[in-house]
XYZ file of C-alpha atoms in Angstrom:
218
model
C -1.797 -15.782 29.225
C 0.683 -17.630 27.078
C 4.196 -16.435 27.213
C 5.776 -15.290 23.939
C 7.579 -18.538 23.417
C 4.396 -20.779 24.244
C 2.236 -18.427 21.951
C 4.712 -18.984 19.242
C 4.594 -22.920 19.699
C 0.786 -22.694 19.872
C 0.636 -20.628 16.727
C 2.566 -23.423 14.970
C -0.566 -25.658 15.487
C -2.773 -23.669 13.096
C -3.764 -25.495 9.974
C -1.130 -23.678 7.748
C 1.564 -25.862 8.872
C 4.171 -25.799 6.209
C 5.890 -29.154 5.346
C 8.533 -27.227 3.577
C 8.459 -23.289 4.024
C 6.375 -20.633 6.020
C 2.701 -20.084 5.016
C 1.702 -18.407 2.155
C 0.811 -14.926 2.621
C -2.755 -14.229 2.024
C -5.035 -11.211 1.840
C -7.161 -10.739 5.029
C -10.604 -9.231 5.799
C -10.875 -5.426 6.988
C -10.791 -6.914 10.439
C -7.046 -6.875 9.513
C -7.008 -4.314 7.178
C -8.899 -1.136 5.959
C -8.337 -1.005 2.245
C -10.108 -3.240 0.056
C -8.984 -3.799 -3.598
C -10.429 -6.210 -6.254
C -8.097 -9.133 -7.223
C -7.581 -7.749 -10.669
C -6.544 -4.248 -9.293
C -4.260 -6.021 -6.840
C -2.552 -7.935 -9.701
C -2.327 -4.786 -11.800
C -0.730 -3.054 -8.986
C 1.867 -5.882 -8.520
C 3.033 -5.452 -12.058
C 2.762 -1.809 -12.313
C 4.743 -1.295 -9.107
C 7.751 -2.444 -11.100
C 7.084 -0.013 -13.990
C 10.523 1.495 -13.925
C 12.155 -1.993 -14.010
C 13.033 -4.136 -17.055
C 9.964 -5.700 -18.634
C 10.770 -9.047 -17.191
C 10.365 -7.732 -13.756
C 6.487 -6.707 -14.241
C 5.661 -10.318 -15.228
C 8.098 -12.121 -12.825
C 5.318 -13.383 -10.373
C 3.063 -14.751 -13.127
C 5.825 -16.340 -14.898
C 7.405 -17.756 -11.875
C 4.093 -19.227 -10.830
C 3.627 -20.851 -14.111
C 6.969 -22.203 -13.787
C 6.864 -23.480 -10.276
C 3.587 -25.279 -11.318
C 4.939 -26.933 -14.320
C 7.908 -28.197 -12.151
C 5.360 -29.875 -10.136
C 3.493 -31.258 -13.304
C 0.683 -28.716 -13.319
C -0.688 -25.938 -15.398
C -2.577 -22.879 -14.449
C -6.562 -23.022 -14.620
C -7.666 -19.570 -14.279
C -10.804 -18.543 -12.089
C -12.470 -15.236 -11.962
C -10.754 -12.211 -10.199
C -13.828 -11.134 -8.356
C -12.565 -11.375 -4.653
C -13.753 -14.889 -4.527
C -10.666 -16.395 -6.163
C -9.741 -18.590 -3.360
C -13.216 -20.248 -3.201
C -13.402 -20.566 -6.961
C -10.170 -22.232 -6.946
C -11.067 -24.721 -4.099
C -14.495 -25.425 -5.527
C -12.914 -26.397 -8.870
C -10.419 -28.582 -7.148
C -12.941 -30.411 -5.152
C -14.901 -30.935 -8.245
C -11.759 -32.172 -10.187
C -11.188 -34.852 -7.462
C -14.790 -35.862 -7.365
C -15.784 -34.557 -3.896
C -18.659 -32.387 -5.124
C -19.665 -29.762 -7.424
C -20.193 -26.492 -5.625
C -20.292 -22.675 -6.597
C -17.805 -20.572 -4.885
C -20.821 -18.891 -2.962
C -21.966 -22.269 -1.676
C -18.458 -23.063 -0.354
C -17.992 -19.778 1.252
C -21.287 -20.330 3.043
C -20.228 -23.564 4.276
C -16.891 -22.478 5.290
C -18.158 -19.563 7.145
C -20.766 -21.680 8.958
C -18.095 -24.331 9.954
C -15.789 -21.492 11.322
C -18.813 -20.111 13.428
C -19.418 -23.432 14.842
C -15.796 -24.304 15.774
C -14.886 -20.851 17.120
C -13.662 -22.537 20.429
C -12.176 -25.738 19.034
C -8.765 -26.091 20.471
C -5.824 -26.075 18.125
C -3.733 -28.516 20.282
C -4.169 -31.096 22.883
C -3.485 -28.889 25.795
C 0.121 -29.815 26.244
C 1.297 -26.273 26.644
C -0.739 -26.054 29.753
C -3.424 -23.384 28.081
C -5.777 -24.576 25.237
C -5.220 -22.303 22.107
C -8.589 -22.142 20.400
C -9.375 -21.462 16.612
C -10.675 -17.956 17.000
C -7.534 -16.935 18.936
C -5.169 -18.370 16.191
C -6.512 -16.421 13.207
C -5.174 -13.079 14.477
C -8.222 -10.859 14.587
C -9.505 -8.594 17.485
C -13.192 -8.930 16.766
C -14.128 -12.629 15.784
C -17.616 -11.887 15.233
C -16.873 -8.994 12.766
C -14.473 -11.236 10.926
C -17.190 -13.754 10.402
C -19.502 -11.285 9.255
C -17.033 -9.851 6.642
C -15.951 -13.328 5.509
C -19.476 -13.967 4.696
C -19.548 -11.094 2.278
C -19.257 -12.764 -1.157
C -17.196 -10.706 -3.686
C -15.950 -8.577 -1.004
C -13.694 -10.374 1.300
C -10.782 -12.573 0.365
C -10.436 -16.052 1.815
C -7.510 -16.643 4.179
C -5.794 -19.202 6.084
C -8.826 -20.062 8.321
C -11.002 -20.548 5.098
C -8.463 -23.017 3.859
C -8.366 -24.766 7.197
C -12.179 -25.050 7.280
C -12.009 -26.515 3.655
C -9.588 -29.093 4.443
C -11.658 -30.307 7.530
C -15.032 -30.150 5.574
C -13.936 -32.438 2.812
C -11.127 -34.130 4.448
C -8.409 -33.098 2.029
C -4.766 -31.701 2.226
C -4.585 -28.353 0.302
C -1.159 -27.788 -1.445
C -0.460 -24.133 -2.165
C 2.390 -23.612 -4.697
C 3.464 -20.078 -4.653
C 5.149 -17.518 -7.025
C 7.597 -16.531 -4.574
C 10.048 -19.101 -4.867
C 10.464 -22.531 -6.654
C 10.559 -24.232 -3.325
C 7.723 -22.264 -1.605
C 5.139 -24.848 -1.368
C 3.137 -25.935 1.659
C 0.340 -28.393 2.667
C -2.811 -27.001 4.726
C -4.187 -29.656 6.976
C -5.839 -29.738 10.469
C -3.974 -30.301 13.501
C -2.956 -33.895 14.390
C -5.128 -33.741 17.574
C -8.249 -33.462 15.511
C -7.950 -36.822 14.086
C -9.497 -35.834 10.761
C -8.832 -38.434 7.933
C -7.250 -37.030 4.777
C -8.630 -38.647 1.777
C -7.068 -36.731 -1.019
C -4.866 -33.823 -1.817
C -5.822 -30.715 -3.874
C -3.468 -28.175 -5.636
C -3.752 -24.524 -5.707
C -1.378 -21.859 -7.361
C -1.100 -18.473 -5.391
C 0.246 -15.321 -7.176
C 2.326 -13.404 -4.627
C -0.278 -11.992 -1.965
C -3.041 -11.362 -4.530
C -4.627 -13.928 -6.442
C -5.315 -17.864 -6.288
C -5.620 -20.116 -9.170
C -6.840 -23.632 -9.718
C -4.632 -26.196 -11.635
C -4.704 -29.034 -14.027
C -2.205 -31.853 -14.358
C 0.014 -31.511 -17.582
């Protein structure tokens, strides 16, 4: 069993390895939490939770995301709020850079299959003394249940593992620009020990914890 210190180092090997700030928070499957709300309901909740605040507070996250993207030369490209937003946004970006044209459903199926086939893939080179594998890095107690739930289209949100899988499958770095602050931007890519060649970089926007969008260059 890894010590707390070693476990912390091992967790740093997971694909959400920020080049600037910690990983963007994402909504997980019910293996992580019991309550499920649609993306639209979540976004509405985000705004309504500030109903007693000045009007500008309610739209703060949406406005900040728009600003943060514009500062980096991008505009929001909206995708459906149907619990598949991460997959819609990823599919749109993959199409934009010429990798392939996929539906959100087809991409989800590919990603879940990759996660299933790579469950025991080491996240590092074993330098810590104990190999830390993919399924242990996601933070779920029941990996089989996690995979089954992640396969449920229009129900389960994508998370850091699905971003990692997409990065590996298509050899692309995934840059997530968040509404949280103007410096909150991080790049998802596989651990160096996997030796996966990165051929492109794609850009997603992330509204607080609730919704992904695709982007377009200004």
